[in-house]
Coordinates of C-alpha atoms and ligand atoms in Angstrom, one line a residue:
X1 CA -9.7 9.9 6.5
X2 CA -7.2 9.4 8.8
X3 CA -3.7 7.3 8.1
X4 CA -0.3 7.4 9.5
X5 CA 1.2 7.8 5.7
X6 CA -0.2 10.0 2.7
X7 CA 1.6 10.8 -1.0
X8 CA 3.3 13.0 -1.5
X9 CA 4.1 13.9 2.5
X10 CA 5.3 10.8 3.9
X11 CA 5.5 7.5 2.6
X12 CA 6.9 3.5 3.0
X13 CA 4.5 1.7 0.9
X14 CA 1.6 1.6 -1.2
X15 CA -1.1 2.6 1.6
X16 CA -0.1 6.9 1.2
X17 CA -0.4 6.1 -2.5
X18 CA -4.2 5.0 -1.7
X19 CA -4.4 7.7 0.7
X20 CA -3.1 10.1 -1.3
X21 CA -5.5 9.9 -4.6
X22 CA -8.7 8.2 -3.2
X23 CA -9.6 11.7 -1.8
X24 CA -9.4 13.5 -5.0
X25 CA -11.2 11.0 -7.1
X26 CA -14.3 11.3 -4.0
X27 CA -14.1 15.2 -4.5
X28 CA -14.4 14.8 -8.5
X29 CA -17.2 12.7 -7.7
X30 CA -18.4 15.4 -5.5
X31 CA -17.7 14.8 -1.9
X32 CA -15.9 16.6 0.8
X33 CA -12.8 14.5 1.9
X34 CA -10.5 15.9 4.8
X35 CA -7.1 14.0 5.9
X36 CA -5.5 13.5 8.8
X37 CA -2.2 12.1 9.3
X38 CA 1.2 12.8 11.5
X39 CA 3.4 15.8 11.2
X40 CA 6.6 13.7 10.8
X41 CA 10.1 15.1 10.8
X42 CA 10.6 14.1 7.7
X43 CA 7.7 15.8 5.8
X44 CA 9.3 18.8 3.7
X45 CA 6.8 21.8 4.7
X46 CA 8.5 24.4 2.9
X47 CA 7.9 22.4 -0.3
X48 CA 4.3 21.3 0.8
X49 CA 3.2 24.8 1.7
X50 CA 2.3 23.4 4.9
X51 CA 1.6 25.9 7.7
X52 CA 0.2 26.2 11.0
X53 CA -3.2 25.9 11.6
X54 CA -4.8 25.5 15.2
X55 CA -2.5 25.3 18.4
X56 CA -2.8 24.1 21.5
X57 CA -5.5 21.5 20.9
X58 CA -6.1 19.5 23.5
X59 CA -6.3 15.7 23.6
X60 CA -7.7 13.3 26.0
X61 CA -5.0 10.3 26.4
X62 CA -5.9 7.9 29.6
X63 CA -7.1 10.3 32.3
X64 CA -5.2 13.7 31.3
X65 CA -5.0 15.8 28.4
X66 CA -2.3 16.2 26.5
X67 CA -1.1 18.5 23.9
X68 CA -0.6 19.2 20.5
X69 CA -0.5 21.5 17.4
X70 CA -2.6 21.3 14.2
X71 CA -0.2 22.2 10.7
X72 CA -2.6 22.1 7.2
X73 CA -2.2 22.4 3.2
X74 CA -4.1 21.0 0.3
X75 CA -3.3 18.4 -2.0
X76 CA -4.7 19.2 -5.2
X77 CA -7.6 20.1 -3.2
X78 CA -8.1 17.9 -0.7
X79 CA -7.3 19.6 2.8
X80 CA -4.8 17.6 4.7
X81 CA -4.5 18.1 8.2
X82 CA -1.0 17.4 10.0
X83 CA -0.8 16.6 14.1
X84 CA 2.4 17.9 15.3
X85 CA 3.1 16.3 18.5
X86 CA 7.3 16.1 19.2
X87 CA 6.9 13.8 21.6
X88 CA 5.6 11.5 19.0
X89 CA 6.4 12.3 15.8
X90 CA 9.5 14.4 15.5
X91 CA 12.0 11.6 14.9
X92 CA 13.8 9.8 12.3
X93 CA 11.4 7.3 10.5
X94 CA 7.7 6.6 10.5
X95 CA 7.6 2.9 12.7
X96 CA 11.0 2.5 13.6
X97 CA 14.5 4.2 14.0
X98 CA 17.4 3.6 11.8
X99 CA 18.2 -0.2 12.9
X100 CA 14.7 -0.8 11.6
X101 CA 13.7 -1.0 15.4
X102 CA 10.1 -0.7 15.8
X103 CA 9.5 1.9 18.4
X104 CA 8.4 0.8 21.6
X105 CA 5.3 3.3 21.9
X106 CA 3.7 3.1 18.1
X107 CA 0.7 2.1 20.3
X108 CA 0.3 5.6 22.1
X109 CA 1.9 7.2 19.1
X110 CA -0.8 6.1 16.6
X111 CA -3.8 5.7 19.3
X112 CA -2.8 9.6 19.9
X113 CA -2.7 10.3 16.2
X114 CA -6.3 8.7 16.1
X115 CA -7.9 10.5 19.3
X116 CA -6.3 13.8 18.0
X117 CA -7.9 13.3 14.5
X118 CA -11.3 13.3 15.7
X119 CA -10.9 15.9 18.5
X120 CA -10.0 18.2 15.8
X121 CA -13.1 17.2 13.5
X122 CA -15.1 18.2 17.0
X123 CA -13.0 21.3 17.4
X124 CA -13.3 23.1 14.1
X125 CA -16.6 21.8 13.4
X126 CA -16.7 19.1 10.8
X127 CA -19.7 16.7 11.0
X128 CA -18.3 13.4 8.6
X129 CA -20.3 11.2 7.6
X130 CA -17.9 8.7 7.8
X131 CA -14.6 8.5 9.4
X132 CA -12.9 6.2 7.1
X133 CA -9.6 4.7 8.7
X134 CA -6.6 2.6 7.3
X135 CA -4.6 -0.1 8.9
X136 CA -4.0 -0.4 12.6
X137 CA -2.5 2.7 13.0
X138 CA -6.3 4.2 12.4
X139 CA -8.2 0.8 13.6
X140 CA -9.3 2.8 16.9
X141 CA -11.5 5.4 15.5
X142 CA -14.7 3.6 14.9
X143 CA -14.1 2.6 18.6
X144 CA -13.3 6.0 19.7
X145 CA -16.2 7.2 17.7
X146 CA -18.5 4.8 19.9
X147 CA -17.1 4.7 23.2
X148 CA -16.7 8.4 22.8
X149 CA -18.5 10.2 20.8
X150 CA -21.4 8.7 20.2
X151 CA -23.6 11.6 21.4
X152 CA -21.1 14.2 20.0
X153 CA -22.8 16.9 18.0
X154 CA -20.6 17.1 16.0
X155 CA -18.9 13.3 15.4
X156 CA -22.3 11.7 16.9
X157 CA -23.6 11.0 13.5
X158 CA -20.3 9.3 12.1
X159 CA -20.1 5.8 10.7
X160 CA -17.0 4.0 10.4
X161 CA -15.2 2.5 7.3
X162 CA -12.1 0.8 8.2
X163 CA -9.7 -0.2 5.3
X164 CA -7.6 -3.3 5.8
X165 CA -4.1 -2.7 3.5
X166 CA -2.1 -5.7 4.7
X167 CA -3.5 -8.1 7.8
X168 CA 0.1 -9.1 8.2
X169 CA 0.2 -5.9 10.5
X170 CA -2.3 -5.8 13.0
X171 CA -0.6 -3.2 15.6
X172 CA -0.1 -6.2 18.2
X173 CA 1.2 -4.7 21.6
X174 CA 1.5 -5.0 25.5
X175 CA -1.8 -4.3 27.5
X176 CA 0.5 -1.6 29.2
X177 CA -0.6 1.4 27.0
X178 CA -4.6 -0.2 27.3
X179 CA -5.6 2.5 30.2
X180 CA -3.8 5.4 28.3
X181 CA -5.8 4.3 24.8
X182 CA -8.8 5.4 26.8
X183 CA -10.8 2.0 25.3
X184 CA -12.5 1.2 28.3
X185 CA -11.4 -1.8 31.0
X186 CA -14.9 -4.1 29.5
X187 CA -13.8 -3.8 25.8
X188 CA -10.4 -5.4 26.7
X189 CA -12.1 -9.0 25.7
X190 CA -11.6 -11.7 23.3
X191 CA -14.0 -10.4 21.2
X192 CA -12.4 -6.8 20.6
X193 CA -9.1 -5.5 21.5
X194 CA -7.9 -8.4 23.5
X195 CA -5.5 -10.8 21.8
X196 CA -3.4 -13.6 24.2
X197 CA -3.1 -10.8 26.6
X198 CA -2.1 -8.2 24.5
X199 CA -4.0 -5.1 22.8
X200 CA -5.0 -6.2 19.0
X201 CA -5.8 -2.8 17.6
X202 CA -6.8 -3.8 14.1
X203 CA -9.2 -7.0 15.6
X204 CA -10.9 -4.2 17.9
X205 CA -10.8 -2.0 15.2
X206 CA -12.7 -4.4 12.9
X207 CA -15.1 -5.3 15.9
X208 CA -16.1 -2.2 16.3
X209 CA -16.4 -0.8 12.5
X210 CA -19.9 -0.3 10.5
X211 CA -18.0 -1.5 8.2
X212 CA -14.3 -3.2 6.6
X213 CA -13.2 -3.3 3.0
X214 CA -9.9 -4.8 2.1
X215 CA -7.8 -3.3 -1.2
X216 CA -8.8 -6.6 -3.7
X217 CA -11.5 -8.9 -3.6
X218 CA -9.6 -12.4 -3.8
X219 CA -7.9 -10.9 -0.7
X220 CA -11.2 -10.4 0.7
X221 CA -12.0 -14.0 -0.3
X222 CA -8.4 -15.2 0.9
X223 CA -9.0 -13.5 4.4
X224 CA -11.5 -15.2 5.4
X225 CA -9.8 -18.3 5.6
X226 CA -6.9 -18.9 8.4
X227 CA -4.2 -19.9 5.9
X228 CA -4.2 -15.7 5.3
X229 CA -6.0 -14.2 8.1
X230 CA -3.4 -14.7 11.0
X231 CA -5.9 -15.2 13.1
X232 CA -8.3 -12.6 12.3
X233 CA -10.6 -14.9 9.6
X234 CA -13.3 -15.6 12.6
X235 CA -13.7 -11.9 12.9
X236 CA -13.8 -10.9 9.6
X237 CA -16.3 -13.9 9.0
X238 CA -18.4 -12.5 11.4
X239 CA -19.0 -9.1 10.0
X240 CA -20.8 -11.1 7.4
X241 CA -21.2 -8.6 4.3
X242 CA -20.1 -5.7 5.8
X243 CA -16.4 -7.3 4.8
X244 CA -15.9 -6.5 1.1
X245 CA -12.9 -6.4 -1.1
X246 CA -12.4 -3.2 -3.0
X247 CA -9.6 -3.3 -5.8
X248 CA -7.3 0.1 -5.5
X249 CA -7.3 2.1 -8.3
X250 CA -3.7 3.8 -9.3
X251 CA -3.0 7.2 -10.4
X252 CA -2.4 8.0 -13.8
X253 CA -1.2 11.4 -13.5
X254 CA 1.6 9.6 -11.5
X255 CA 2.4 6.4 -13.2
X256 CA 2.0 6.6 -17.2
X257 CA 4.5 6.4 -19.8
X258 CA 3.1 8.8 -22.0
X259 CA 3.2 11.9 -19.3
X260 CA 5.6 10.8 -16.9
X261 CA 8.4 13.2 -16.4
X262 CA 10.9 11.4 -14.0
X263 CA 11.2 8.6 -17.3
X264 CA 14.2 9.2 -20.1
X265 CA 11.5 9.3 -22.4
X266 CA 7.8 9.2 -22.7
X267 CA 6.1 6.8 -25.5
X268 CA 2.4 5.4 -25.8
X269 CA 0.8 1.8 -27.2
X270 CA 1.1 3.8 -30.9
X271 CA 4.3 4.8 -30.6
X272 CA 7.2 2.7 -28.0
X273 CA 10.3 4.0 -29.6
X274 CA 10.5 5.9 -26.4
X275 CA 10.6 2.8 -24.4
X276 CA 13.8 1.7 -26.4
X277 CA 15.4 4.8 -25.1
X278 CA 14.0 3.9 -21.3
X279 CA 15.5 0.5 -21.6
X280 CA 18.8 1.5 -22.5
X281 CA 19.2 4.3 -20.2
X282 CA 18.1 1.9 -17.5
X283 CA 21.1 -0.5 -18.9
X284 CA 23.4 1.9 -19.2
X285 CA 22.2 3.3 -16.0
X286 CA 23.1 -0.1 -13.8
X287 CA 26.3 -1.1 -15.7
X288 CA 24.4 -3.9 -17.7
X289 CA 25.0 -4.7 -21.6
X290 CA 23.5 -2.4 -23.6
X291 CA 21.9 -4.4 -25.9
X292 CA 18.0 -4.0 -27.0
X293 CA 17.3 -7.3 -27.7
X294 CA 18.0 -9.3 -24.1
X295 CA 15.1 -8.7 -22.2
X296 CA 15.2 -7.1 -18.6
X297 CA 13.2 -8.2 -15.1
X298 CA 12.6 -5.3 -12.9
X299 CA 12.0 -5.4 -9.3
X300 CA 10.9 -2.7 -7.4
X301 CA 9.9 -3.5 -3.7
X302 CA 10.0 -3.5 0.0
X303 CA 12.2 -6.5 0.3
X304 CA 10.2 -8.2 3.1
X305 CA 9.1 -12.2 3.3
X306 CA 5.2 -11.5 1.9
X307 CA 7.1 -10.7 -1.1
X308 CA 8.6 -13.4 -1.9
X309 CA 11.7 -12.0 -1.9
X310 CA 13.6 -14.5 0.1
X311 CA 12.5 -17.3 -2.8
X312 CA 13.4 -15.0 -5.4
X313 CA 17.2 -14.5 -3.6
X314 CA 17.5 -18.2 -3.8
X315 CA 16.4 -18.9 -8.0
X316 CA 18.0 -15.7 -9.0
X317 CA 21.4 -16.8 -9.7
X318 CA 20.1 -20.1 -11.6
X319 CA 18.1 -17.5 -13.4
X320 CA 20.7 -15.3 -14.9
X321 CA 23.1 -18.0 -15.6
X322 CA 20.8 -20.4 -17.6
X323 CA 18.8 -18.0 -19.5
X324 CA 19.0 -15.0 -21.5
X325 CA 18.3 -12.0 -19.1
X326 CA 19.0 -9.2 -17.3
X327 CA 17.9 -8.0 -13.7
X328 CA 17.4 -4.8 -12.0
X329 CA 16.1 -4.9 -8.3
X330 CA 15.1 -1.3 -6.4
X331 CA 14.1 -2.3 -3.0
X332 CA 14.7 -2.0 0.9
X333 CA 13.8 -3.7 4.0
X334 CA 15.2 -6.9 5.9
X335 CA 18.7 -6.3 6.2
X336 CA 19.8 -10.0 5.3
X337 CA 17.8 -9.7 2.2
X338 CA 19.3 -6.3 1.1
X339 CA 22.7 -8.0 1.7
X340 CA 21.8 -10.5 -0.4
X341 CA 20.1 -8.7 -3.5
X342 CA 22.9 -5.9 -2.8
X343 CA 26.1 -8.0 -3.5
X344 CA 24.0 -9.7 -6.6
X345 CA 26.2 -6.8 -8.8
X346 CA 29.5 -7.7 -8.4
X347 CA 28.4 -11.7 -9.0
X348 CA 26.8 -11.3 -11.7
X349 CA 28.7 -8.3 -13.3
X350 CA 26.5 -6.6 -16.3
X351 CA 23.8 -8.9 -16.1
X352 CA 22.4 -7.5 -12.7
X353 CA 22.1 -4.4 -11.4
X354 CA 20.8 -3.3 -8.0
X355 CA 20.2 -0.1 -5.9
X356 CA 19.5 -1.0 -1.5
X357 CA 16.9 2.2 -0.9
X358 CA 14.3 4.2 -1.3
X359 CA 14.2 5.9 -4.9
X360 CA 10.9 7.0 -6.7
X361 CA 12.9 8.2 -9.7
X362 CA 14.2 4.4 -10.0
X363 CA 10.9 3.1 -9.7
X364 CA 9.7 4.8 -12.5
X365 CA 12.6 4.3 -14.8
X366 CA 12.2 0.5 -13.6
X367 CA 9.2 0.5 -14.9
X368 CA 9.3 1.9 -18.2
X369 CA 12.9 0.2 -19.1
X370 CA 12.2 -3.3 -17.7
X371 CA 10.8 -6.4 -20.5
X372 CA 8.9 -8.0 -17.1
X373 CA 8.0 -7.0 -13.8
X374 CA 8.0 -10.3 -11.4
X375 CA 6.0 -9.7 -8.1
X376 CA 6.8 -13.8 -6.4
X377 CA 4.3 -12.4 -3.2
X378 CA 3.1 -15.1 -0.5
X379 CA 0.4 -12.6 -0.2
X380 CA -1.0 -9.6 -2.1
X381 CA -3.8 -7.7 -0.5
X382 CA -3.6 -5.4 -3.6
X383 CA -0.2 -4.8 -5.0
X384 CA 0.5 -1.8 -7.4
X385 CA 3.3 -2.1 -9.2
X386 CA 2.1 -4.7 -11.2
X387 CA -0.7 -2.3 -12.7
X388 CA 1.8 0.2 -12.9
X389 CA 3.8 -2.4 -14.8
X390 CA 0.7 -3.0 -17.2
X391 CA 0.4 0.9 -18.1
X392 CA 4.4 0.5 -18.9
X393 CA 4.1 -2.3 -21.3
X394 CA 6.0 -4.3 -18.5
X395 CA 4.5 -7.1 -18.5
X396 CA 4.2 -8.6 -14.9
X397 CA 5.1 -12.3 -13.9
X398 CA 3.5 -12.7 -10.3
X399 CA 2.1 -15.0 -7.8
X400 CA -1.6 -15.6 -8.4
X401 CA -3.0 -14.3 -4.9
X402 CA -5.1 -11.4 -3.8
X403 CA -4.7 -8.4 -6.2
X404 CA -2.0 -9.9 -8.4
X405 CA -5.3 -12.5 -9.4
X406 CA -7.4 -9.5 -9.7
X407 CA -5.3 -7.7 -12.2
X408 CA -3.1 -9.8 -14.3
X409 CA -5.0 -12.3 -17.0
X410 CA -3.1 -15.4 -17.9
X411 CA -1.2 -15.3 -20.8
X412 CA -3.0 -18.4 -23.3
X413 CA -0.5 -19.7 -25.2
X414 CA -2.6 -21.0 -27.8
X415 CA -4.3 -17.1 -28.8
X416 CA -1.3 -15.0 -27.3
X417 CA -4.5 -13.3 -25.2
X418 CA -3.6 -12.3 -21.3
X419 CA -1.2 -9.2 -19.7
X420 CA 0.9 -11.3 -18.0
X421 CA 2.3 -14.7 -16.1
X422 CA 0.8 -16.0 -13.3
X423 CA 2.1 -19.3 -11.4
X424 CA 0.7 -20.7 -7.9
X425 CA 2.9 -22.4 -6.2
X426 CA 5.5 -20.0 -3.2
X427 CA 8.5 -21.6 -4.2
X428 CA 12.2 -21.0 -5.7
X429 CA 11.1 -23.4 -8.6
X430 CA 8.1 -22.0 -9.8
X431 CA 9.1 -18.8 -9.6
X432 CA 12.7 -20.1 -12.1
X433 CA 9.7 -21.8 -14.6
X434 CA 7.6 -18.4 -14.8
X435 CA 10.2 -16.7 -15.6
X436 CA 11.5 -19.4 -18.0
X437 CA 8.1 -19.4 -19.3
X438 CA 8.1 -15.4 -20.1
X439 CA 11.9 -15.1 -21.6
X440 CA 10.8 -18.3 -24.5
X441 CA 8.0 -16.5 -25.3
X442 CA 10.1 -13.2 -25.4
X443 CA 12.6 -14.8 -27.6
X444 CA 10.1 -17.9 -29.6
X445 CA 6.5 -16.2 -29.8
X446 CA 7.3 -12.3 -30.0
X447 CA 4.2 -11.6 -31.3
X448 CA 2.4 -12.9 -28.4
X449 CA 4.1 -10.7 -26.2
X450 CA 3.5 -7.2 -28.5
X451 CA 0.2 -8.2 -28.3
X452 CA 0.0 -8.6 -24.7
X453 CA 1.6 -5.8 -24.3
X454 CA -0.4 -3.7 -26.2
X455 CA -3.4 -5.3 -24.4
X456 CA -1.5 -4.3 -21.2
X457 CA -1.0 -0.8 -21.9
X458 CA -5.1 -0.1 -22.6
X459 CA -6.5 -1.6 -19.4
X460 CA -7.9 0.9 -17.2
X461 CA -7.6 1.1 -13.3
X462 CA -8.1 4.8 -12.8
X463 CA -9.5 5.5 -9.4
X464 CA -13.2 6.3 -11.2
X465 CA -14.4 3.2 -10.7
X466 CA -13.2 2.5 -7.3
X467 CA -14.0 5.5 -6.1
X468 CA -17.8 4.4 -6.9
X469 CA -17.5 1.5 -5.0
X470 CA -16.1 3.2 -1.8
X471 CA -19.0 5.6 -2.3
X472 CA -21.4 2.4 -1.8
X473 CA -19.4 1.5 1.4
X474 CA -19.5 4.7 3.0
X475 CA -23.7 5.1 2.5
X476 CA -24.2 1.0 3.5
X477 CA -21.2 2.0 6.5
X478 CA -24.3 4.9 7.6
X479 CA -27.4 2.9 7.0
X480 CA -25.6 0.1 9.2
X481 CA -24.9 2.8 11.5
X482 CA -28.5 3.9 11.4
X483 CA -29.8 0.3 11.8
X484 CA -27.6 0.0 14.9
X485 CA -28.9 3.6 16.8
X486 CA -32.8 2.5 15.7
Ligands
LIG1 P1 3.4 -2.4 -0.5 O1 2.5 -1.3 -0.1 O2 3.0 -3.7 0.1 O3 4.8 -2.1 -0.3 P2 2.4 -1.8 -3.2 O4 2.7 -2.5 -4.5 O5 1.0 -1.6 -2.9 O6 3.2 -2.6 -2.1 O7 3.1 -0.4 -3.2 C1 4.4 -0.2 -3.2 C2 4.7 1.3 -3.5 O8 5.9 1.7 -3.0 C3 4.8 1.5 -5.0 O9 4.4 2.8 -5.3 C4 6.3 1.4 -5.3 O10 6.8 2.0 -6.4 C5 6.9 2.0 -4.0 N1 8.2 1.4 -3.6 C6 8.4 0.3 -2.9 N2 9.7 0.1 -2.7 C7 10.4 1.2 -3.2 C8 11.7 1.6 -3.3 N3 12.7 0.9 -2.8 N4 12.0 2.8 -4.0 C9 11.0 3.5 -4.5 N5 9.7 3.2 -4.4 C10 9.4 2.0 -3.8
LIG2 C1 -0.3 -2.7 1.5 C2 -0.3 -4.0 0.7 C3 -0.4 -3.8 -0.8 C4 -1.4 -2.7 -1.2 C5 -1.1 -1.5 -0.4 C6 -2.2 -0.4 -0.7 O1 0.9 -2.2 1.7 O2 0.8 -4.8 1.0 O3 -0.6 -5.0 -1.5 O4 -1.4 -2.5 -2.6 O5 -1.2 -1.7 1.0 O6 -3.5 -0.8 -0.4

């Protein structure tokens, strides 16, 4: 696999949490997974036991070779494989510098990341079957692969997965950095890398793939139509059926109430006096009335528009002051929405709380000592924190798109069946009417909600099962490839 992030090394979003446990539940099902990703200046290598492993190695960018060192350590298992190139990666963040700037070269940084990945599979001698990429960053290697290495003795054999986490980010960039990509001057056409006169590395990427999953299969289905794609649905239309949907699994070693160590206190569907204690930590923790029986919204999130944050900013105050509820939001990102969820505080004194950053700890106790989780996203192509939320007894309130669809069952007012509450419509009002809709039920049909909660807490979305079904795509990813080379 190769991937610009990976838990628990570096991390901005759900993709390293994919990154990170996929591997392990392939090498329980029996399969050898490496991974490669940058050797940021960030990444904590004392605490990672992450040493050197091959230096120089020697990378062919354009029509020269450049330069670079090879770190290594295991993650539970799985060998992960760093590229140290200070050029590229020894600076402050992982896309942009500390004004949220992107950097001007991600396009060489993450083509370089890519070329050096496989030149190291060549170099120490290990034959993939598949090279399985995620996101842009990635999107060149079943190109490279190709154009490359197609008669490689080591890589020749390779088929390509590529994993689509978000099409909102397609790694869009000037056709200045095309001849140092090293993609060839006939591939720089509509049909692959060229987009309006710029380099499109995830269209190419998907052009050029055995085959493309994305992380939920109503985002598969919602993909394919131009209202979602941003202008990729042709493309991914064209790969036929080698364009599925795979739903992530989460990891439960990670997020679950009963063994989670960062929480106040740990509790299970049989026994959620523990939860009591999470939720008034979490209230005492953000200044809000202690009081067990108002119930709490959590928010944890990059605060970004396909989140549905900037609809959110605008009901929130109508929220707080018409019902009975409290809000906590954990979350960073566009600096006009941080502002604006950041001075909610001192508005709204004891009724909301919020922290502007990055804070795993929070998330968890977020989590575990929230009532609801709302997740208002224009677009999901998966979404975790929602199943977290589930495993928490928190039950979600989201937007029914991609994996929020795939995971959250309608509360039925008539049975009290369901996990959760799902509206449709992207707007300030229906997200002030979901909510509405959970706190009456909280308050006028409390033993719907134990039940759905209960119901909540048993689902399963372990990695096992996914796992299975990335399996699949990897062996129809090598009979395509074989069908192609016949
Ligand atoms: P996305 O990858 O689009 O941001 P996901 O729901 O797939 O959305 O994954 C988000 C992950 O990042 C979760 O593990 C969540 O807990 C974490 N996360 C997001 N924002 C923060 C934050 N401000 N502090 C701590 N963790 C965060
Ligand atoms: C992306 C998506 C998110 C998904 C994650 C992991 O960041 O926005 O929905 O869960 O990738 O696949």
């Amino acid at each position: 696999m190769i991937a610009s992030e990976c838990a628990p090394y570096a991390k901005t979003g759900g993709l390293a949490d994919v990154v990170g446990a996929l591997p392990k539940a392939l090498r329980a099902l029996g399969h050898e997974v490496i991974v490669i990703m940058p050797k940021y200046a960030s990444i904590n290598t004392q605490k990672y036991m992450i040493h050197p492993f091959l230096s120089p190695m020697g990378v062919w960018m354009g029509n020269a070779q450049e330069w670079c060192a090879v770190h290594a350590a295991t993650n539970d298992g799985v060998p992960v494989y760093f590229i140290e190139s200070n050029k590229y990666f020894d600076r402050y963040g992982l896309y942009n510098d500390a004004s949220f700037n992107d950097y001007q070269d991600n396009p060489r940084r993450f083509g370089f990341l890519t070329r050096a990945g496989l030149q190291l599979c060549h170099d120490i001698g290990f034959a993939p079957d598949v090279v399985h990429s995620h996101d842009w960053q990635a999107a060149l290697a079943p190109a490279y692969l190709k154009i490359w290495h197609w008669n490689d003795p080591v890589l020749g054999g390779a088929a390509s997965l590529l994993t689509i986490h978000n099409i909102g980010y397609q790694g869009v960039y000037s056709a200045a950095s095309y001849d140092y990509l090293g993609l060839q001057p006939g591939n720089f056409t509509a049909d692959k890398f060229e987009d309006h006169g710029r380099i499109n590395f995830l269209k190419g990427g998907i052009a050029y793939a055995d085959r493309v999953n994305t992380v939920s299969p109503t985002y598969a289905q919602e993909t394919r139509t131009p209202a979602y794609a941003y202008g990729l649905a042709p493309y991914l239309n064209d790969k036929g059926e080698n364009y599925i949907g795979i739903l992530n699994g989460v990891d439960y070693t990670e997020w679950n109430p009963a063994v989670d160590t960062l929480i106040p206190a740990r509790y299970t569907p049989s026994d959620m006096s523990g939860k009591a204690l999470c939720k008034e930590a979490l209230q005492r923790r953000f200044g809000l009335e202690v009081n067990p029986d108002i119930p709490i919204l959590g928010i944890v999130t990059r605060l970004a528009e396909q989140k549905g944050m900037h609809l959110l900013a605008a009901a929130i105050g109508d929220i707080v002051s018409q019902m009975q509820l409290q809000v906590v939001i954990l979350g960073s990102g566009d600096k006009h929405l941080e502002t604006a969820f950041g001075a909610l505080p001192a508005r709204y004194t004891g009724r909301i709380g919020s922290f502007i950053g990055y804070n795993n700890e929070l998330a968890h106790w977020i989590e575990a000592g929230s009532d609801f989780f709302i997740m208002p996203s224009l677009y999901e192509p998966c979404g975790l924190n929602q199943i977290y939320s589930l495993k928490y007894g928190t039950l979600p309130i989201v937007r029914a798109t991609g994996g929020l669809e795939d995971t959250v069952q309608q509360y039925d007012e008539a049975s009290g069946e369901g996990t959760g509450f799902k509206f449709w419509e992207p707007s300030s009002r229906a997200i002030y009417y979901a909510v509405g809709w959970a706190v009456s039920t909280y308050f006028d049909r409390r033993q719907h909600i134990e039940k759905m909660i209960h119901k909540a807490m048993v689902q399963n979305y372990s990695w096992d099962q996914s796992a299975l079904l990335y399996v699949q795509a990897y062996q129809k990813a090598l009979s395509h490839k074989k069908g192609e080379n016949r």
